[in-house]
PDB file of C-alpha atoms and ligand atoms in Angstrom:
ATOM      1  CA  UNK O   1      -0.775  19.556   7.160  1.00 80.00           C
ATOM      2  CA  UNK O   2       1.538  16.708   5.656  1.00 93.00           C
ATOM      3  CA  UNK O   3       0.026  14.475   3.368  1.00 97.00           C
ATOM      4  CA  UNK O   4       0.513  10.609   3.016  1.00 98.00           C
ATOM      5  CA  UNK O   5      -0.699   8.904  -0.014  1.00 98.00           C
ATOM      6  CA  UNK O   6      -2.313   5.185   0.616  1.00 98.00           C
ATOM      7  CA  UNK O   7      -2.801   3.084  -2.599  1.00 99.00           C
ATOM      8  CA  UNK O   8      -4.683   0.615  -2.850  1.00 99.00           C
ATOM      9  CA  UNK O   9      -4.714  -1.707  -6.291  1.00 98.00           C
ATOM     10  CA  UNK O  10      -6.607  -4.803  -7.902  1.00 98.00           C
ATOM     11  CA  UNK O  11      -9.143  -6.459  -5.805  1.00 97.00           C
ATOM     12  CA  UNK O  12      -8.486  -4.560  -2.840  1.00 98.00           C
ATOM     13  CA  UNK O  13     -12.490  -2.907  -3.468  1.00 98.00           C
ATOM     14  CA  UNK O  14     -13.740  -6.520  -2.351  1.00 96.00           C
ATOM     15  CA  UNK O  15     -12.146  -6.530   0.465  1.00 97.00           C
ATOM     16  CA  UNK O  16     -14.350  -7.677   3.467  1.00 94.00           C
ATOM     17  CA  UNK O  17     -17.053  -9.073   1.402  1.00 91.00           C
ATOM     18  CA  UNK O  18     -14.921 -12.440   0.044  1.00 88.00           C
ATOM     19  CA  UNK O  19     -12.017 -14.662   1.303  1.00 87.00           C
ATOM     20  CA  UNK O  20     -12.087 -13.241   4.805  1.00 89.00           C
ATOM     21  CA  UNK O  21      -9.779 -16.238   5.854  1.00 89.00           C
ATOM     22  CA  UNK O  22      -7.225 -14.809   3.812  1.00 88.00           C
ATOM     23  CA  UNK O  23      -8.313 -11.089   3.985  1.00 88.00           C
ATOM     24  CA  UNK O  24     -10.437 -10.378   6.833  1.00 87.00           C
ATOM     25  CA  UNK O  25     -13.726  -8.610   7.517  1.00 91.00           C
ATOM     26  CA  UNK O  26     -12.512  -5.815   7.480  1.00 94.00           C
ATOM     27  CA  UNK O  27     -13.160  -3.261   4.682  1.00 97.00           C
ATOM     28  CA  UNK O  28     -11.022  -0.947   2.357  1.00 97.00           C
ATOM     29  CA  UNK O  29     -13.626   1.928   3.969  1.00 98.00           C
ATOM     30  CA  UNK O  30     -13.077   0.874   7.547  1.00 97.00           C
ATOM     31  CA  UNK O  31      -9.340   1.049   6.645  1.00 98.00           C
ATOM     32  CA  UNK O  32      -9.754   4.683   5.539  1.00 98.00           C
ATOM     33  CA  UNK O  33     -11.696   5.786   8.017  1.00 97.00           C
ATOM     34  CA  UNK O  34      -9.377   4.003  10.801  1.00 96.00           C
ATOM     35  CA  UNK O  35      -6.180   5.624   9.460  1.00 97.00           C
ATOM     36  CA  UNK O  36      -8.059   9.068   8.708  1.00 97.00           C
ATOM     37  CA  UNK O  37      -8.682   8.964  12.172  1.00 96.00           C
ATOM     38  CA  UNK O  38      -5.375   8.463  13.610  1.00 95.00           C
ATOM     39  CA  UNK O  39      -3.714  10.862  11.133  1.00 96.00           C
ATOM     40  CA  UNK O  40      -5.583  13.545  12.241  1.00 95.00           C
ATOM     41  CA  UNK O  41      -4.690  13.532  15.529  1.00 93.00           C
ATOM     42  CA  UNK O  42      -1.594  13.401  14.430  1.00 92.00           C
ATOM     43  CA  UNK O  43      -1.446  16.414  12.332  1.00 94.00           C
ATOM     44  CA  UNK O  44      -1.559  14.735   9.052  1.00 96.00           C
ATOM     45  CA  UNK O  45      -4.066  14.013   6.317  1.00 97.00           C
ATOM     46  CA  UNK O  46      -4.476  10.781   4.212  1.00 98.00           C
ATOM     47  CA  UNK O  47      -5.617  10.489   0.863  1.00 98.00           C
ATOM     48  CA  UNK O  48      -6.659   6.873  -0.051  1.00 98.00           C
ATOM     49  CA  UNK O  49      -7.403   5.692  -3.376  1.00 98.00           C
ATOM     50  CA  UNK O  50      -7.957   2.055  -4.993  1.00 98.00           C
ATOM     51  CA  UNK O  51      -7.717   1.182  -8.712  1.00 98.00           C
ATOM     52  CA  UNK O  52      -7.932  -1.869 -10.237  1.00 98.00           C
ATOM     53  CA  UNK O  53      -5.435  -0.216 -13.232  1.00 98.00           C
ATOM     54  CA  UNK O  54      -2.075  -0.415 -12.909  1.00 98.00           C
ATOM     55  CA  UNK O  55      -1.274   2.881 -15.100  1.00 98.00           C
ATOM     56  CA  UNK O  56      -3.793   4.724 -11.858  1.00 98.00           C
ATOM     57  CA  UNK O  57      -1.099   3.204  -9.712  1.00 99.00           C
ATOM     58  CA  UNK O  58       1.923   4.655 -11.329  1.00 98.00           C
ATOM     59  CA  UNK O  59       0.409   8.028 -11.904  1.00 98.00           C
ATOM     60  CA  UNK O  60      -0.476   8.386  -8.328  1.00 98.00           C
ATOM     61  CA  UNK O  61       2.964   7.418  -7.176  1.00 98.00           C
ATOM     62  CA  UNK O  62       4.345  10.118  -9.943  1.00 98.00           C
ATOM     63  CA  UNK O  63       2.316  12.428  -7.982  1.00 98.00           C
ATOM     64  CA  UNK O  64       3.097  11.352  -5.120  1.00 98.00           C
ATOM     65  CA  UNK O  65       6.942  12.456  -5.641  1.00 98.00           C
ATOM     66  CA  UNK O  66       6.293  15.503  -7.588  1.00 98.00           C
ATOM     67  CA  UNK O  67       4.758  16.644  -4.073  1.00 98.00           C
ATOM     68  CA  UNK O  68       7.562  14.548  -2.013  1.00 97.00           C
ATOM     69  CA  UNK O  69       4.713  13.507  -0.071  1.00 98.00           C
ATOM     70  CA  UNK O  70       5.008   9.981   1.639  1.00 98.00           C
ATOM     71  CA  UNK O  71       3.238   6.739   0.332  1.00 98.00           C
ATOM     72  CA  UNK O  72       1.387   4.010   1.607  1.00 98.00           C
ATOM     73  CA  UNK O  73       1.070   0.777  -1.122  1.00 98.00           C
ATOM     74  CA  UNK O  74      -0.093  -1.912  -0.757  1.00 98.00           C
ATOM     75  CA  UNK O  75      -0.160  -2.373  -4.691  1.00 99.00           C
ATOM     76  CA  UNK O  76      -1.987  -6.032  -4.283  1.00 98.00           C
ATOM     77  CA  UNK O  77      -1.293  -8.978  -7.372  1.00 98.00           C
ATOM     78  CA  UNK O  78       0.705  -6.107  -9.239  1.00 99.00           C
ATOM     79  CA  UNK O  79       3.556  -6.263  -6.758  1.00 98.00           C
ATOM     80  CA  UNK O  80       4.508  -9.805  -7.991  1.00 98.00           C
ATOM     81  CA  UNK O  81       4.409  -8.322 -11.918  1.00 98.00           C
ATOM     82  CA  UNK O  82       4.674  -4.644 -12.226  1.00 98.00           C
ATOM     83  CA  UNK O  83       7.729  -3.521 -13.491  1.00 98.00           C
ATOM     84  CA  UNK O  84       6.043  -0.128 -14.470  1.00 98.00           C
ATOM     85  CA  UNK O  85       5.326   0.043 -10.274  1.00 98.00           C
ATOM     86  CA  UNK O  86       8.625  -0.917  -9.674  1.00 98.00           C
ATOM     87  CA  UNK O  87      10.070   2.122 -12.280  1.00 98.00           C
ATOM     88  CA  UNK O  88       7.405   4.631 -10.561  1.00 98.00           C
ATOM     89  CA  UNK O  89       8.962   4.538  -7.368  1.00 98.00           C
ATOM     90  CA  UNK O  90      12.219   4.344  -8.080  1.00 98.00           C
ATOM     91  CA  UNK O  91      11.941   7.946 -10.080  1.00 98.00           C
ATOM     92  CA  UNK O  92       9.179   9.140  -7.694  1.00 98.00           C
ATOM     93  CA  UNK O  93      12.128   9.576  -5.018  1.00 96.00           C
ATOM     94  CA  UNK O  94       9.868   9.824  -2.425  1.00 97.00           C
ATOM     95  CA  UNK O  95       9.403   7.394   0.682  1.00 97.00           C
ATOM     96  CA  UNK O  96       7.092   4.301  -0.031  1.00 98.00           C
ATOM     97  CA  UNK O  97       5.745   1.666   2.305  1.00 98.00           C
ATOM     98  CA  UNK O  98       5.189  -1.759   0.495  1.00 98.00           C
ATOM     99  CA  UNK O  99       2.157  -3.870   2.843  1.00 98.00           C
ATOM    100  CA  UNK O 100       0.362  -6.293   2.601  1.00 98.00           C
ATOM    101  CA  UNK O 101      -2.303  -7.753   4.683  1.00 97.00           C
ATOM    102  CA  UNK O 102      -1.712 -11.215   4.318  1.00 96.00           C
ATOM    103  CA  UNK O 103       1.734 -12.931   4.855  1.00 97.00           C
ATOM    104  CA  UNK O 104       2.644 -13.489   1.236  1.00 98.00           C
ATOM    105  CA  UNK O 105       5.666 -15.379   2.402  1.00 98.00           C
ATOM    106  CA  UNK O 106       3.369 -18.089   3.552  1.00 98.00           C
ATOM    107  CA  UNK O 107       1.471 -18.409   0.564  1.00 97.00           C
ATOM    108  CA  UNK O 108       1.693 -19.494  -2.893  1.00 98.00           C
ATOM    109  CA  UNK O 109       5.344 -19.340  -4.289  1.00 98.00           C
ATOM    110  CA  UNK O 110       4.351 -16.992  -6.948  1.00 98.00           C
ATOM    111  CA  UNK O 111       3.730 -14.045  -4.032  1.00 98.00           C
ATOM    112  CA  UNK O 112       7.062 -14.628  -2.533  1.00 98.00           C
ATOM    113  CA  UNK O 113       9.141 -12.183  -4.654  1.00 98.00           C
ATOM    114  CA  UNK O 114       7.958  -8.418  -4.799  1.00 98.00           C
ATOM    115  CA  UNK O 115       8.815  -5.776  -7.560  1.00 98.00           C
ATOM    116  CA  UNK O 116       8.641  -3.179  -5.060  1.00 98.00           C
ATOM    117  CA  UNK O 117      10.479  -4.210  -2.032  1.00 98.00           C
ATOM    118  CA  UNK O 118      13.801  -3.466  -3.688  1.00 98.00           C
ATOM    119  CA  UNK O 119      12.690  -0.117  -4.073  1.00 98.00           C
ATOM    120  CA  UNK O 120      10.570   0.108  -0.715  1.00 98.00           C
ATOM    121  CA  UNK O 121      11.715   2.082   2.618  1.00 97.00           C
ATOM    122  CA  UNK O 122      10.141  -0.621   4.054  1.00 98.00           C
ATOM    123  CA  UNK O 123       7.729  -3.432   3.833  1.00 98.00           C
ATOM    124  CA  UNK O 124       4.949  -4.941   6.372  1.00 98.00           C
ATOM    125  CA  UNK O 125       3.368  -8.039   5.726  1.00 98.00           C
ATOM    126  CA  UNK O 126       0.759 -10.322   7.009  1.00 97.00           C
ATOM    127  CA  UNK O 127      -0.648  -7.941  10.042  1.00 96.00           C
ATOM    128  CA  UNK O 128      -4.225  -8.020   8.052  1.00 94.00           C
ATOM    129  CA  UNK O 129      -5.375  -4.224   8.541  1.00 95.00           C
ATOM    130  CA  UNK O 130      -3.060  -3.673  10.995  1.00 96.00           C
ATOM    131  CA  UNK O 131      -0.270  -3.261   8.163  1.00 98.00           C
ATOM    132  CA  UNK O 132      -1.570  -0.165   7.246  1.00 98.00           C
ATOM    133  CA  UNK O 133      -1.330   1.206  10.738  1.00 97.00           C
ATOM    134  CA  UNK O 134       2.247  -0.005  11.418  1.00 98.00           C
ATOM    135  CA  UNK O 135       3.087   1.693   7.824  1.00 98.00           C
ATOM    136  CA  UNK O 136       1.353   4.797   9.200  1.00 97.00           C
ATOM    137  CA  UNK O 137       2.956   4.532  12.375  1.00 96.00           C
ATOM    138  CA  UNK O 138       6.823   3.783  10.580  1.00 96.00           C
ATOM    139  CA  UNK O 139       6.037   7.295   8.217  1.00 97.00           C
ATOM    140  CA  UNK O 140       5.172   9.537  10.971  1.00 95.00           C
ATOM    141  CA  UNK O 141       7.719   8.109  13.412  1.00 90.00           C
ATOM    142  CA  UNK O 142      10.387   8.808  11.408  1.00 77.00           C
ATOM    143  CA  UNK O 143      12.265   9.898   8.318  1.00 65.00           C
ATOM    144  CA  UNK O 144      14.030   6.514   7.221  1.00 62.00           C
ATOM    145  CA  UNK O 145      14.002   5.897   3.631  1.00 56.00           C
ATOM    146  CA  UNK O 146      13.921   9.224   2.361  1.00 59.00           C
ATOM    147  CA  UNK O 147      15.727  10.304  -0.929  1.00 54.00           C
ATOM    148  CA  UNK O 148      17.721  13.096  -1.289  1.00 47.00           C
TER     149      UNK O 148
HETATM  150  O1  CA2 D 201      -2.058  -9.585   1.214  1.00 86.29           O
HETATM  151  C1  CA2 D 201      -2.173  -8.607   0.482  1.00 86.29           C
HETATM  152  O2  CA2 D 201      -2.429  -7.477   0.904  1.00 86.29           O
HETATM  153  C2  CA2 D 201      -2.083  -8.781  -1.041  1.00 86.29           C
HETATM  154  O3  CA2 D 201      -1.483  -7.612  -1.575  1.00 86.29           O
HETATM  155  C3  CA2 D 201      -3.498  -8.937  -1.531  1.00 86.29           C
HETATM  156  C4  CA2 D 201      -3.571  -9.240  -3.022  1.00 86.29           C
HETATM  157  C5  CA2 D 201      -2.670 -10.411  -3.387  1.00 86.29           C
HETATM  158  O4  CA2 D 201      -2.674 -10.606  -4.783  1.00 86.29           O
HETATM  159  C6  CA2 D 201      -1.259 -10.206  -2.902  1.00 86.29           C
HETATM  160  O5  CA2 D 201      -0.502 -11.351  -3.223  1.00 86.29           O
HETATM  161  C7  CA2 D 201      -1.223  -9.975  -1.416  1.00 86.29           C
HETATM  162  C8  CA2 D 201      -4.994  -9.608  -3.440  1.00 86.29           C
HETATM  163  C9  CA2 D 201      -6.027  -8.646  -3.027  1.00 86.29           C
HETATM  164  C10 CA2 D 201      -7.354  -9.276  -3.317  1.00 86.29           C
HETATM  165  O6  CA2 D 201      -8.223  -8.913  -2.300  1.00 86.29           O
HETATM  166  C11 CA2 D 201      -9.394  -9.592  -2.218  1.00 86.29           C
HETATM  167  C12 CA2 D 201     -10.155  -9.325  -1.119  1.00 86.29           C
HETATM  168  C13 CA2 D 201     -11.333  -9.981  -0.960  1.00 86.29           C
HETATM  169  C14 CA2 D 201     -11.784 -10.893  -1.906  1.00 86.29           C
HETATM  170  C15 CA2 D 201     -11.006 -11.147  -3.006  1.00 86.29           C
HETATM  171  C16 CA2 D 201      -9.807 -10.483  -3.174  1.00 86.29           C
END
């Protein structure tokens, strides 16, 4: 059964306990269990992880690759800093899905640029838990964005 990889980093544990005007009620546990769901019916498994570490986020992207299994990221106030993130998927060579749940674009100018779109298949923004569907949906849909 394919596996995809969703990564979840700083913060993201809180979500639907604080800031649900900007975040939601929704939960980092509903999320899992909502995509678990829908992967499963579509032959695939997820594994879902959150760290508030940026070093857990580039490991699990190096893994990631080394399996050539798809990713998932929504890689929170790292993807406006990290570098190292940035440098993980370029050498992990393996599909990645940059989203977000708010629209970043229409927030505070210092969540306008991304380190990871560059190096992104794609990116979804600002669909609140709903990106992480529509990243699901893009991965099993098709095979855009893969790396030889
Ligand atoms: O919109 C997104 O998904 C973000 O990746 C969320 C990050 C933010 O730094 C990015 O600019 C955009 C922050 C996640 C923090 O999540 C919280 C949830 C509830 C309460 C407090 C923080």
């Amino acid at each position: 059964m394919p596996v995809i990889h969703v990564l979840n980093g700083p913060n993201l544990n809180l979500l639907g306990t604080r800031e649900p005007v900007t975040y939601g009620t929704t939960t980092l546990a509903d999320i899992e269990a909502r995509l678990q769901a829908n992967a499963s019916g579509r032959g695939a498994q997820i594994r879902f992880r959150q760290s508030n570490h940026e070093g857990d986020l580039v490991t699990w992207i190096q893994e990631a690759g080394a399996a050539g299994e798809p990713v998932i990221l929504n890689a929170g106030a790292y993807t406006h800093t990290s570098i190292a993130i940035h440098d993980a998927i370029r050498g992990a060579g393996t599909q990645v899905v940059e989203v977000h749940l708010s629209n970043v674009h229409a927030r505070e100018a210092f969540r306008h640029h991304s380190h990871i779109s560059s190096v992104a298949a794609g990116v979804i923004v600002g669909f609140g838990a709903l990106s992480y569907d529509l990243a699901l949906e893009a991965i099993l849909s098709g095979d855009f964005g893969k790396k030889s």
